[in-house]
Tab-separated table of C-alpha atoms and ligand atoms in Angstrom:
chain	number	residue	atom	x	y	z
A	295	UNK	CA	325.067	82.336	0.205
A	296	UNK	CA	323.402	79.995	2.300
A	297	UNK	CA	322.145	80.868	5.434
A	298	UNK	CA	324.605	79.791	8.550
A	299	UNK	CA	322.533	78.549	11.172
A	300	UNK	CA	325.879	78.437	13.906
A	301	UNK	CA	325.816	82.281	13.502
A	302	UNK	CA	321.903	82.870	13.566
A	303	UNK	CA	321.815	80.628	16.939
A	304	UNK	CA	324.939	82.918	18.321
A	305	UNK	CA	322.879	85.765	17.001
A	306	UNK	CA	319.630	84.519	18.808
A	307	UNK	CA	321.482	83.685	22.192
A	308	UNK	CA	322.783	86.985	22.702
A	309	UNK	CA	319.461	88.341	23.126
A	310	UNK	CA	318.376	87.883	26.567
A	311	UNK	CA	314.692	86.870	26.130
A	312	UNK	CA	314.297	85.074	29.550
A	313	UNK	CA	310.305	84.833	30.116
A	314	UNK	CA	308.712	87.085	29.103
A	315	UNK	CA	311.089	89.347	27.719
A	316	UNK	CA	311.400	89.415	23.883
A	317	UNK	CA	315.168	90.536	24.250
A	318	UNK	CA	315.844	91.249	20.786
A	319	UNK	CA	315.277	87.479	19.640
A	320	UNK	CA	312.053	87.741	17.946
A	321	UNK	CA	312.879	91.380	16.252
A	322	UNK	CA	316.239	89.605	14.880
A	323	UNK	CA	314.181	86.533	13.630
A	324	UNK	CA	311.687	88.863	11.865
A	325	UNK	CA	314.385	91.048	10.020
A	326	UNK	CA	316.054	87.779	9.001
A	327	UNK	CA	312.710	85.954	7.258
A	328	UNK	CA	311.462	89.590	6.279
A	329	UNK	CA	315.165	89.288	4.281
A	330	UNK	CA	314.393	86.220	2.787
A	331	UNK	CA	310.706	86.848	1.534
A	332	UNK	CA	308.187	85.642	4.076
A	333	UNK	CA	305.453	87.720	5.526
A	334	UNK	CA	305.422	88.803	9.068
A	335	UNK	CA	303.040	89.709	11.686
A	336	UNK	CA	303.670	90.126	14.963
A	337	UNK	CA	301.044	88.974	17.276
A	338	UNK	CA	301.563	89.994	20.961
A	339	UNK	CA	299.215	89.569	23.354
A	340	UNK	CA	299.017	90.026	27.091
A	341	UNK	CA	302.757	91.497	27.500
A	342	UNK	CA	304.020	88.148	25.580
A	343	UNK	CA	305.486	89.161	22.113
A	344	UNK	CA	305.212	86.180	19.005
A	345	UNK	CA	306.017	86.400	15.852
A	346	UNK	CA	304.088	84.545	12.780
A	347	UNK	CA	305.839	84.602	8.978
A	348	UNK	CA	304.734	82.560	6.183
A	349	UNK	CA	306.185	82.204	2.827
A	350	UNK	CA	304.437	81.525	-0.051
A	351	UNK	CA	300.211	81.967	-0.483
A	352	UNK	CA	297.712	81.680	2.061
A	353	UNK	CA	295.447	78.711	2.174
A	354	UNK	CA	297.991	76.611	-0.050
A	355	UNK	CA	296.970	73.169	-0.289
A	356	UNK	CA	300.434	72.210	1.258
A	357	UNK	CA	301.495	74.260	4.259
A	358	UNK	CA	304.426	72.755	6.243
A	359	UNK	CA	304.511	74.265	9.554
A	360	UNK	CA	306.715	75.129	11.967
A	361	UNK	CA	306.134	75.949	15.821
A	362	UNK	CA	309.326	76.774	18.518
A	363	UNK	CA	310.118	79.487	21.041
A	364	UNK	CA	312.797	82.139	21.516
A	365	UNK	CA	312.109	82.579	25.319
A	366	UNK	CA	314.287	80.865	27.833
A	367	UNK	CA	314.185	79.842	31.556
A	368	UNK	CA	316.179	82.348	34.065
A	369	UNK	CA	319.685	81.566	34.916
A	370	UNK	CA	319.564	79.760	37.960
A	371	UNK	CA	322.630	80.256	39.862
A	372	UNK	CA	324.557	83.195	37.402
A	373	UNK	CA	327.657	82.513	39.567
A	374	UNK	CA	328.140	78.863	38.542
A	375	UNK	CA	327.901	79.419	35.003
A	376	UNK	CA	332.133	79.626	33.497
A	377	UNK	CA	330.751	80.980	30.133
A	378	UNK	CA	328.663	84.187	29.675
A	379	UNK	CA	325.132	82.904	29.795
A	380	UNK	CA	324.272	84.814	26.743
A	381	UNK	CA	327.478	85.662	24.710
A	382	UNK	CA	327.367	82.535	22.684
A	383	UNK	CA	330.913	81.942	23.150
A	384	UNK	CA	332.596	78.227	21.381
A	385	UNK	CA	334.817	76.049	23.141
A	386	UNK	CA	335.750	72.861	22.317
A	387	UNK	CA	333.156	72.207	19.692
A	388	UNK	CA	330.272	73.864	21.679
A	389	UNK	CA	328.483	77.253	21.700
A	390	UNK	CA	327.397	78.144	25.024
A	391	UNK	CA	324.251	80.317	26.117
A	392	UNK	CA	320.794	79.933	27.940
A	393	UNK	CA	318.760	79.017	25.086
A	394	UNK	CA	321.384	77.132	22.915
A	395	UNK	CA	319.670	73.764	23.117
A	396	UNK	CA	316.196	74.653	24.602
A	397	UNK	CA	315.560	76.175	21.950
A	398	UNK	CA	317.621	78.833	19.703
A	399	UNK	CA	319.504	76.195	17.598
A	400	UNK	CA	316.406	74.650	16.615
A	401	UNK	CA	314.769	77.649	15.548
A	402	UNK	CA	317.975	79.064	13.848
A	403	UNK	CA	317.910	75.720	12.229
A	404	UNK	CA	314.551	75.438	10.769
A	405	UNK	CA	314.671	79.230	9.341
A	406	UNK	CA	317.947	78.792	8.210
A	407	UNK	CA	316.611	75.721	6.117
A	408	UNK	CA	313.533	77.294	5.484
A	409	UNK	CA	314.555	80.197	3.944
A	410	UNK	CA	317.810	78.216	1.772
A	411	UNK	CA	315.185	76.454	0.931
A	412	UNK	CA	312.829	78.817	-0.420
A	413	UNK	CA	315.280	80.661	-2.209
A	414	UNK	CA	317.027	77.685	-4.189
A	415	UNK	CA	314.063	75.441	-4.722
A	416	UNK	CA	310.989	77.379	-4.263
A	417	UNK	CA	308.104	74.968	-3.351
A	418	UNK	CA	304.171	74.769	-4.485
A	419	UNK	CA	302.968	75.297	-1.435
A	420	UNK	CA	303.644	77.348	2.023
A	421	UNK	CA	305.925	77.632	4.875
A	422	UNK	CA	304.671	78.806	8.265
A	423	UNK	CA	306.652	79.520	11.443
A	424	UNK	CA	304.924	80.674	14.621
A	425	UNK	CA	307.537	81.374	17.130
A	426	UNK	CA	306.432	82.161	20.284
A	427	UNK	CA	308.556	84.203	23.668
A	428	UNK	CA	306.718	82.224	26.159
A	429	UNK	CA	306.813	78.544	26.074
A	430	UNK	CA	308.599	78.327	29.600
A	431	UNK	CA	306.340	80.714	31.116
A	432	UNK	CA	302.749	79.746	31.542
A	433	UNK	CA	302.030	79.775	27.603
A	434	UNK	CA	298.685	81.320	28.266
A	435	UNK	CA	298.937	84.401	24.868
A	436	UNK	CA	302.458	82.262	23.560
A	437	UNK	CA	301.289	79.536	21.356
A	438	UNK	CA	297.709	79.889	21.840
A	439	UNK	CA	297.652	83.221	20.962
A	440	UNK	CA	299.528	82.583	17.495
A	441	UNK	CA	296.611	79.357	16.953
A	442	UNK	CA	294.022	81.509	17.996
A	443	UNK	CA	295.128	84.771	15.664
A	444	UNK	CA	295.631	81.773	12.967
A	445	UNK	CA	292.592	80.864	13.444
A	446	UNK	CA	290.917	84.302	13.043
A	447	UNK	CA	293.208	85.366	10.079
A	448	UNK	CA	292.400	82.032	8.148
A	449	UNK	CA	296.007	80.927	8.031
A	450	UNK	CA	296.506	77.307	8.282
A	451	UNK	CA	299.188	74.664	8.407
A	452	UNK	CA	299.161	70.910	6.868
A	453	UNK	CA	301.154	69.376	9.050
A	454	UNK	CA	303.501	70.726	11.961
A	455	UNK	CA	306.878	70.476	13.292
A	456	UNK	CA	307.841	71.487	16.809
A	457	UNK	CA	311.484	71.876	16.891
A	458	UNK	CA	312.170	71.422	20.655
A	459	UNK	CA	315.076	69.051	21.724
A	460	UNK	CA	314.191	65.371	21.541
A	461	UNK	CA	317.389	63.615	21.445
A	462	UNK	CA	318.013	62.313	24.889
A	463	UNK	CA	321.804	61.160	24.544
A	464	UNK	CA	322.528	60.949	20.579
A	465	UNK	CA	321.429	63.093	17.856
A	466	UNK	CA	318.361	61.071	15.932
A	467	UNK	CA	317.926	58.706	18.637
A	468	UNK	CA	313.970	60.040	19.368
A	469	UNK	CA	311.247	62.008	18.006
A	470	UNK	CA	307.795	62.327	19.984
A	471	UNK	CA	304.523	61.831	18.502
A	472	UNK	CA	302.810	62.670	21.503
A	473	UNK	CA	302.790	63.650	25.615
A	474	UNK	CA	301.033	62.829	28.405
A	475	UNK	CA	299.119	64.769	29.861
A	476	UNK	CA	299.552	66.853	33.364
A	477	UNK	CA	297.707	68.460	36.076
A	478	UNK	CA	298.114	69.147	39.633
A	479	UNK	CA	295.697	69.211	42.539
A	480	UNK	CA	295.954	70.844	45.530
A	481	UNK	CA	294.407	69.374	48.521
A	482	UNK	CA	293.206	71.170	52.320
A	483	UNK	CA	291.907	69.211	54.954
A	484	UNK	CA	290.229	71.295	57.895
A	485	UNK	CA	289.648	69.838	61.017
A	486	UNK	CA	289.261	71.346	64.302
A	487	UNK	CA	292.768	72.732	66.195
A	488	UNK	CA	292.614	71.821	69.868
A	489	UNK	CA	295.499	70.362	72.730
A	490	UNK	CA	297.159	67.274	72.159
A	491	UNK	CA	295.980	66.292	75.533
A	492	UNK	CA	292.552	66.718	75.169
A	493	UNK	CA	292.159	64.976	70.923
A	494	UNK	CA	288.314	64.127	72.074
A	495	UNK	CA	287.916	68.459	71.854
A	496	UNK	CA	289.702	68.379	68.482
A	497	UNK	CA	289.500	66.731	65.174
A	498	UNK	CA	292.910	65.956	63.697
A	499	UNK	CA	293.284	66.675	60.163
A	500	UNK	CA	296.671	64.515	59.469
A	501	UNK	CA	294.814	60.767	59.725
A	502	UNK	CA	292.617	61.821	56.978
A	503	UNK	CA	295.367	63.322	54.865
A	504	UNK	CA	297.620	60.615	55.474
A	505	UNK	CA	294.716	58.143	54.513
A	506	UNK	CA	294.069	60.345	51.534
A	507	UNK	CA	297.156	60.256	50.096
A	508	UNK	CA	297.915	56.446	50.542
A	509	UNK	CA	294.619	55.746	48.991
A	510	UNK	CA	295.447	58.571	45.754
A	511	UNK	CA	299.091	57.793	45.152
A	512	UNK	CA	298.730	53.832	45.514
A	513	UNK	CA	296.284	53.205	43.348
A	514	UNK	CA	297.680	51.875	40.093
A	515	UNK	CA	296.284	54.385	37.338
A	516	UNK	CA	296.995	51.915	34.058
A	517	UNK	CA	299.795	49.355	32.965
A	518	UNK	CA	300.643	52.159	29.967
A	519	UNK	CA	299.675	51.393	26.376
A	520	UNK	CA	301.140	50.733	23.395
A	521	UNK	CA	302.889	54.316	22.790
A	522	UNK	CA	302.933	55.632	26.223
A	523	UNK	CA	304.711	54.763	29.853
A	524	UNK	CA	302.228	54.068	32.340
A	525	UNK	CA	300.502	57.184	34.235
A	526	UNK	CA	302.066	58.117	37.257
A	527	UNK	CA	300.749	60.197	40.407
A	528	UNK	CA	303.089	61.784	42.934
A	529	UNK	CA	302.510	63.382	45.956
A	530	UNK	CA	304.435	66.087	46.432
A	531	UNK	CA	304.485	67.918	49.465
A	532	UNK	CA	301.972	67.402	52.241
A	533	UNK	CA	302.358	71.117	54.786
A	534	UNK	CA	300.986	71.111	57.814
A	535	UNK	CA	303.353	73.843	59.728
A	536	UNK	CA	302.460	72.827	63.163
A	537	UNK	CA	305.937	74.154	65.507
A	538	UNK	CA	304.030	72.789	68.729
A	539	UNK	CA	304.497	70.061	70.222
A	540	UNK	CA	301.017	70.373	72.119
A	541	UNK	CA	298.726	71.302	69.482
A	542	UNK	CA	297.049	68.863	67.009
A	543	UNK	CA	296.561	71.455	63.691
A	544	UNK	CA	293.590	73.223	62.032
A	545	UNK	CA	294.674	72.496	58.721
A	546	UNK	CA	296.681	70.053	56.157
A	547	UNK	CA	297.835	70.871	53.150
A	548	UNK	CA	299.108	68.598	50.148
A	549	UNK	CA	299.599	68.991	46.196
A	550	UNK	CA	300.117	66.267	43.793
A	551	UNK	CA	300.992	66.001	39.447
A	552	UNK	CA	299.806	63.413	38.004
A	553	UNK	CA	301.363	62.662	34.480
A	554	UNK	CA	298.711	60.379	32.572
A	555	UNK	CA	298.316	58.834	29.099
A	556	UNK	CA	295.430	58.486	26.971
A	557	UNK	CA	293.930	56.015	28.818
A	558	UNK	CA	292.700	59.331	30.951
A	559	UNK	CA	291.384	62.492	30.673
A	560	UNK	CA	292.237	65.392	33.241
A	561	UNK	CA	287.868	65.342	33.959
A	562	UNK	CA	288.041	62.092	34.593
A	563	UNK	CA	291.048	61.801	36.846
A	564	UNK	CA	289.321	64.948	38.866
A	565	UNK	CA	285.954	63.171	39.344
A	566	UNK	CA	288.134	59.788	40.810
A	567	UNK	CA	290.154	62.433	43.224
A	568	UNK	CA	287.079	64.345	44.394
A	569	UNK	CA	285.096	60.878	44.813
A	570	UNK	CA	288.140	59.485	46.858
A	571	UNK	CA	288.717	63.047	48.954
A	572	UNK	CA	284.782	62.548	49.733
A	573	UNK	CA	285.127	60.003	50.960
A	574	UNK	CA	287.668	60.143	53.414
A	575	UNK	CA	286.146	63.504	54.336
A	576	UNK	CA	283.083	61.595	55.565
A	577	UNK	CA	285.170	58.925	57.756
A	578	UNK	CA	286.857	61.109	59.287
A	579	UNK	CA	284.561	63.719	59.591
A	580	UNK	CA	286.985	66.757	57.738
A	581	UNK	CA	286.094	68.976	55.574
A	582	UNK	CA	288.478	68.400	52.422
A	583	UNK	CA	289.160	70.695	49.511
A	584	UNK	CA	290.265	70.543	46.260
A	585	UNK	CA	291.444	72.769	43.352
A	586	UNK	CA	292.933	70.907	40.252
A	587	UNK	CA	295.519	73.046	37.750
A	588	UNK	CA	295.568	71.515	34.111
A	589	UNK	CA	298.360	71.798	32.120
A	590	UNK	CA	297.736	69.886	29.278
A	591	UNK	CA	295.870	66.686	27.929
A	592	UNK	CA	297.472	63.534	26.917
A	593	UNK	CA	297.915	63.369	23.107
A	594	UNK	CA	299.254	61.434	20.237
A	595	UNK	CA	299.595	61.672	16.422
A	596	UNK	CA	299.271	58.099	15.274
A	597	UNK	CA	302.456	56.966	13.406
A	598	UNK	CA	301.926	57.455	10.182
A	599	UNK	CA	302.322	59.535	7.069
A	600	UNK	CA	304.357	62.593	8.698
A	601	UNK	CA	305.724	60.428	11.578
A	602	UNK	CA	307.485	58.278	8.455
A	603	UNK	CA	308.728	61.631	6.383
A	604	UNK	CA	310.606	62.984	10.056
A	605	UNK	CA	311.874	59.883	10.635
A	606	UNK	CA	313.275	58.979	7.228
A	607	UNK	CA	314.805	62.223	7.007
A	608	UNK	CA	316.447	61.589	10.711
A	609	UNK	CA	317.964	58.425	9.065
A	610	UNK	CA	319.194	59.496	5.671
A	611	UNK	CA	320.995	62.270	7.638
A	612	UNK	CA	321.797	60.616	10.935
A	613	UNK	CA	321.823	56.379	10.300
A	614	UNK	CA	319.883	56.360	12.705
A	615	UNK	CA	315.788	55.275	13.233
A	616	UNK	CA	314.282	57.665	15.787
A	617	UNK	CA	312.154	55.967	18.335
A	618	UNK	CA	308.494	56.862	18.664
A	619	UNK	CA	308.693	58.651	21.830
A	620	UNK	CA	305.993	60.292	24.101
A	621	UNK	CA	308.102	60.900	27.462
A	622	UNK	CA	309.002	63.928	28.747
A	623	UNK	CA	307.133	67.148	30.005
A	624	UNK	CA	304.829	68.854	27.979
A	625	UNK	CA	305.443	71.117	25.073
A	626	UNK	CA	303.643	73.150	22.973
A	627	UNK	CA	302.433	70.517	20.611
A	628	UNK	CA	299.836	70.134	23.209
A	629	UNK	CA	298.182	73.331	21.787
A	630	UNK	CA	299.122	72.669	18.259
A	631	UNK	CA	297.495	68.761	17.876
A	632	UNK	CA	294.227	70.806	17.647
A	633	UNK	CA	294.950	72.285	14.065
A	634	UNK	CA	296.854	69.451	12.825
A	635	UNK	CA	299.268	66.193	12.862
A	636	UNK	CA	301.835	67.793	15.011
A	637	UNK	CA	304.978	65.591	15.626
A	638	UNK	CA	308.773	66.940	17.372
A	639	UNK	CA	311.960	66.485	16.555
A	640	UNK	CA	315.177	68.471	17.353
A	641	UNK	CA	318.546	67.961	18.732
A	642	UNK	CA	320.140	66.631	22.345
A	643	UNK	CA	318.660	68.037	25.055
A	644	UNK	CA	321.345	67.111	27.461
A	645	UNK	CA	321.940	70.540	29.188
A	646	UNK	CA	318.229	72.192	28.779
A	647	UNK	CA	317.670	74.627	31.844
A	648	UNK	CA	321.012	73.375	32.839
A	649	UNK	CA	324.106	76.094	34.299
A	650	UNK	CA	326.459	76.388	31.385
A	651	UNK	CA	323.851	74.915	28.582
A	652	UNK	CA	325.700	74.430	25.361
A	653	UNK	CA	324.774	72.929	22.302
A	654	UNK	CA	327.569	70.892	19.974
A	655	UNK	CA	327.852	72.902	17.211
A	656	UNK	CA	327.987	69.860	14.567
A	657	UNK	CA	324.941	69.566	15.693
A	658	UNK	CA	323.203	72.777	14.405
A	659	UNK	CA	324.451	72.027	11.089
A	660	UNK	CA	323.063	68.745	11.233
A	661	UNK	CA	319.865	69.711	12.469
A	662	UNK	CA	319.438	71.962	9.504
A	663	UNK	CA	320.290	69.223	7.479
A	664	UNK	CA	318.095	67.137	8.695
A	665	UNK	CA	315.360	69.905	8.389
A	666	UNK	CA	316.136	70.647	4.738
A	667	UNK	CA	315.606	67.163	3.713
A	668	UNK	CA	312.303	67.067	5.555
A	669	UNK	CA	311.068	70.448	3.605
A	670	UNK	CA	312.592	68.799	0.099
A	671	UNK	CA	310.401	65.283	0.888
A	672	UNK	CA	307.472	67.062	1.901
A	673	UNK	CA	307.079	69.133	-0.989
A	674	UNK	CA	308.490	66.849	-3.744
B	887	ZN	ZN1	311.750	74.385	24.894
C-alpha cells in the first residue's frame, strides 16, 4: 500500500507544533519512518525537539538528503480563521491548517515518497531526513543542531533538498538555488536633552539621525548579479518618543534590514555602516551606536548537476521549467550550504503564515510525485 501523503499532512496538521512546541508532529513522523525501516534519533537541544532518520548505511557514497520543519508560526488572529486552524478539514479541493503549505505537505510528501520508495525499489545508497520544530523560531538548536549532531555522529548527505514552498503562483513555476543574505542594525544617537528655546545648551540628536539615515538607505548597494535581485536596505523605524513640544531629546533610535546578495558579506556591510555612523557622529558631535543582528549570509549553489535533476523532475511531472530563483526570506538552506549543494523546491506558497492557510490537495500528490521521480533519477 503506498503511503498517502493527503492523510500524513492531515495527520501532521493536527498536531499543534507552533514554535517551539513539538505537538505531536515529530513523534508521528518518527513512528511513521521507524514503520518503514529508517533509523531514528532524536536530537533535541535547548527545549527545541528534531528528529534525524536515515535509511540505508551510513557513509554511503550516495546520500540524498532531505531538510524541512514541522513547527509553524502562531495563529495570528484565531477569530478570523472559518476553518479549525489545526483540524485539517477539506473543502473545495483544499485541506486547511497552520502548517499545510509552510510546511507539513512538503514533509508528508518527501517521507511519503521516501519511504514508497525504499520499499518498492530499494536504492544503493542512503536517504536522510533532518526535520527540525524550529525553523520559524530563531533556528538557533533547529537545523544547526541536527548539522552539528551530523557532524559529530559522522552522518553525511550528498546532496540536499529543502522542501519549503517555492512556487509563488503555479505549482513548478520556481525552485531557489540560493538567498540573500539578512541582517539588521540597530542604531542610538545620544546627544544632549535641553529646551527648545535655548538649542545652543543642547545637542539635538535628530539632524544626525536624519543625516544618517539618508546617507545609509540612499546609497545604492549593487545593480544585482546574474542570479540575484539587487541588495536592498530599509530603514525601518526611527523612535525618538519625545511628547514635548519644548524639549529637543536625549536620544534617537532607528533599526534597519538590509537584504544583500553575494556581492556582500554581513562584515563588510557592518564596517561601511560603522564607517558612515562615524562619521556623522563626528559632524555633529553625537555619540552614535550600533549593534548589528545577522541572520544569515547570502548564498548560492551554482546551477548545475542537482539544480538540472530538481528541475527535470519539476518538468516531467509539471510541463513546466522552474526558474532559478533566489528571492524570498531566508530558509534553512542557509545552514545546510555548509555540508553540501543544497537547492529548494516545494509547492505554492500562496497562504504561508496566512489566516485560513490551505494547501490544494492535488497538490500534495503532485509534490510527491514530483519527489519520487527526483529519488528514482538520483539513484538510477
Ligand atoms: Zn517554512
Amino acid at each position: 500500500m503506498p503511503v498517502d501523503p493527503v492523510a500524513l499532512t492531515a495527520d501532521l496538521v493536527r498536531c499543534p507544533s507552533v514554535t517551539p512546541e513539538e505537538g505531536g508532529a515529530l513523534v508521528l513522523l518518527e513512528k511513521v519512518l521507524t514503520k518503514g525501516g529508517f533509523t531514528c534519533t532524536r536530537v533535541d537541544r535547548g527545549g527545541v525537539c528534531n528528529l534525524y532518520a536515515r535509511w540505508g548505511r551510513q557513509g554511503a557514497n550516495r546520500t540524498f538528503g532531505f531538510n524541512g520543519h514541522t513547527d509553524v508560526v502562531p495563529l495570528g488572529d484565531e477569530a478570523a480563521w472559518t476553518m479549525p486552524p489545526f483540524g485539517a478539514e477539506i473543502k473545495d479541493g483544499f485541506l486547511y491548517g497552520r502548517g499545510a503549505t509552510d510546511m507539513k505537505s512538503g514533509v508528508a510528501a518527501f517521507a511519503a515518497a521516501a519511504l514508497d520508495f525504499v520499499a518498492d525499489t530499494p536504492p544503493d545508497g542512503a536517504i536522510v531526513l533532518a526535520i527540525t520544530g524550529d525553523e520559524e523560531g530563531d533556528a538557533l538548536d533547529g537545523t544547526t543542531a541536527l548539522l552539528d549532531w551530523m557532524a559529530a555522529n559522522n552522518e553525511t548527505m550528498s546532496v540536499c533538498l529543502v522542501g519549503e514552498p517555492t512556487c509563488p503562483d503555479v505549482m513548478g513555476e520556481a525552485m531557489k538555488i540560493g538567498r540573500r543574505g539578512s541582517m539588521a542594525a540597530f542604531f542610538t544617537v545620544t546627544g544632549v536633552q535641553g529646551h527648545a528655546a535655548y538649542p545652543h545648551r543642547a545637542k539635538n540628536p535628530m539632524p544626525a539621525m536624519a543625516r544618517l539615515m539618508d546617507v545609509l538607505s540612499s546609497r545604492v548597494l549593487d545593480e544585482g548579479t546574474a542570479h540575484f535581485d539587487p541588495s536592498s536596505l530599509q530603514v525601518l523605524t526611527i523612535d525618538t518618543g519625545n511628547p514635548a513640544t519644548n524639549v529637543i531629546p536625549a536620544q534617537s533610535k532607528a533599526t534597519v534590514n538590509i537584504r544583500f546578495n553575494d556581492t556582500h558579506t554581513s562584515a563588510a556591510l557592518t564596517a561601511w555602516m560603522q564607517e558612515e555612523a562615524d562619521q556623522v557622529a563626528a559632524e555633529f558631535g553625537v555619540k552614535i551606536a550600533m549593534r548589528v543582528k545577522v541572520s544569515g549570509e547570502s548564498f548560492l549553489t551554482p546551477p548545475g548537476e542537482l539544480s538540472d535533476l530538481i528541475a527535470g523532475a519539476v518538468e516531467a511531472e509539471t510541463g513546466r521549467k522552474p526558474e532559478l530563483s533566489t528571492s524570498g526570506g531566508t530558509s534553512d538552506a542557509r545552514f545546510v550550504k555548509d555540508h553540501c549543494p543544497v537547492v529548494e523546491f516545494g509547492l505554492v506558497g500562496k497562504t504561508m503564515h496566512q489566516v485560513d492557510e490551505r494547501v490544494e490537495v492535488a497538490q500534495i500528490s503532485q509534490l510527491k510525485a514530483i519527489y519520487t521521480r527526483i529519488l528514482n533519477d538520483y539513484f538510477a
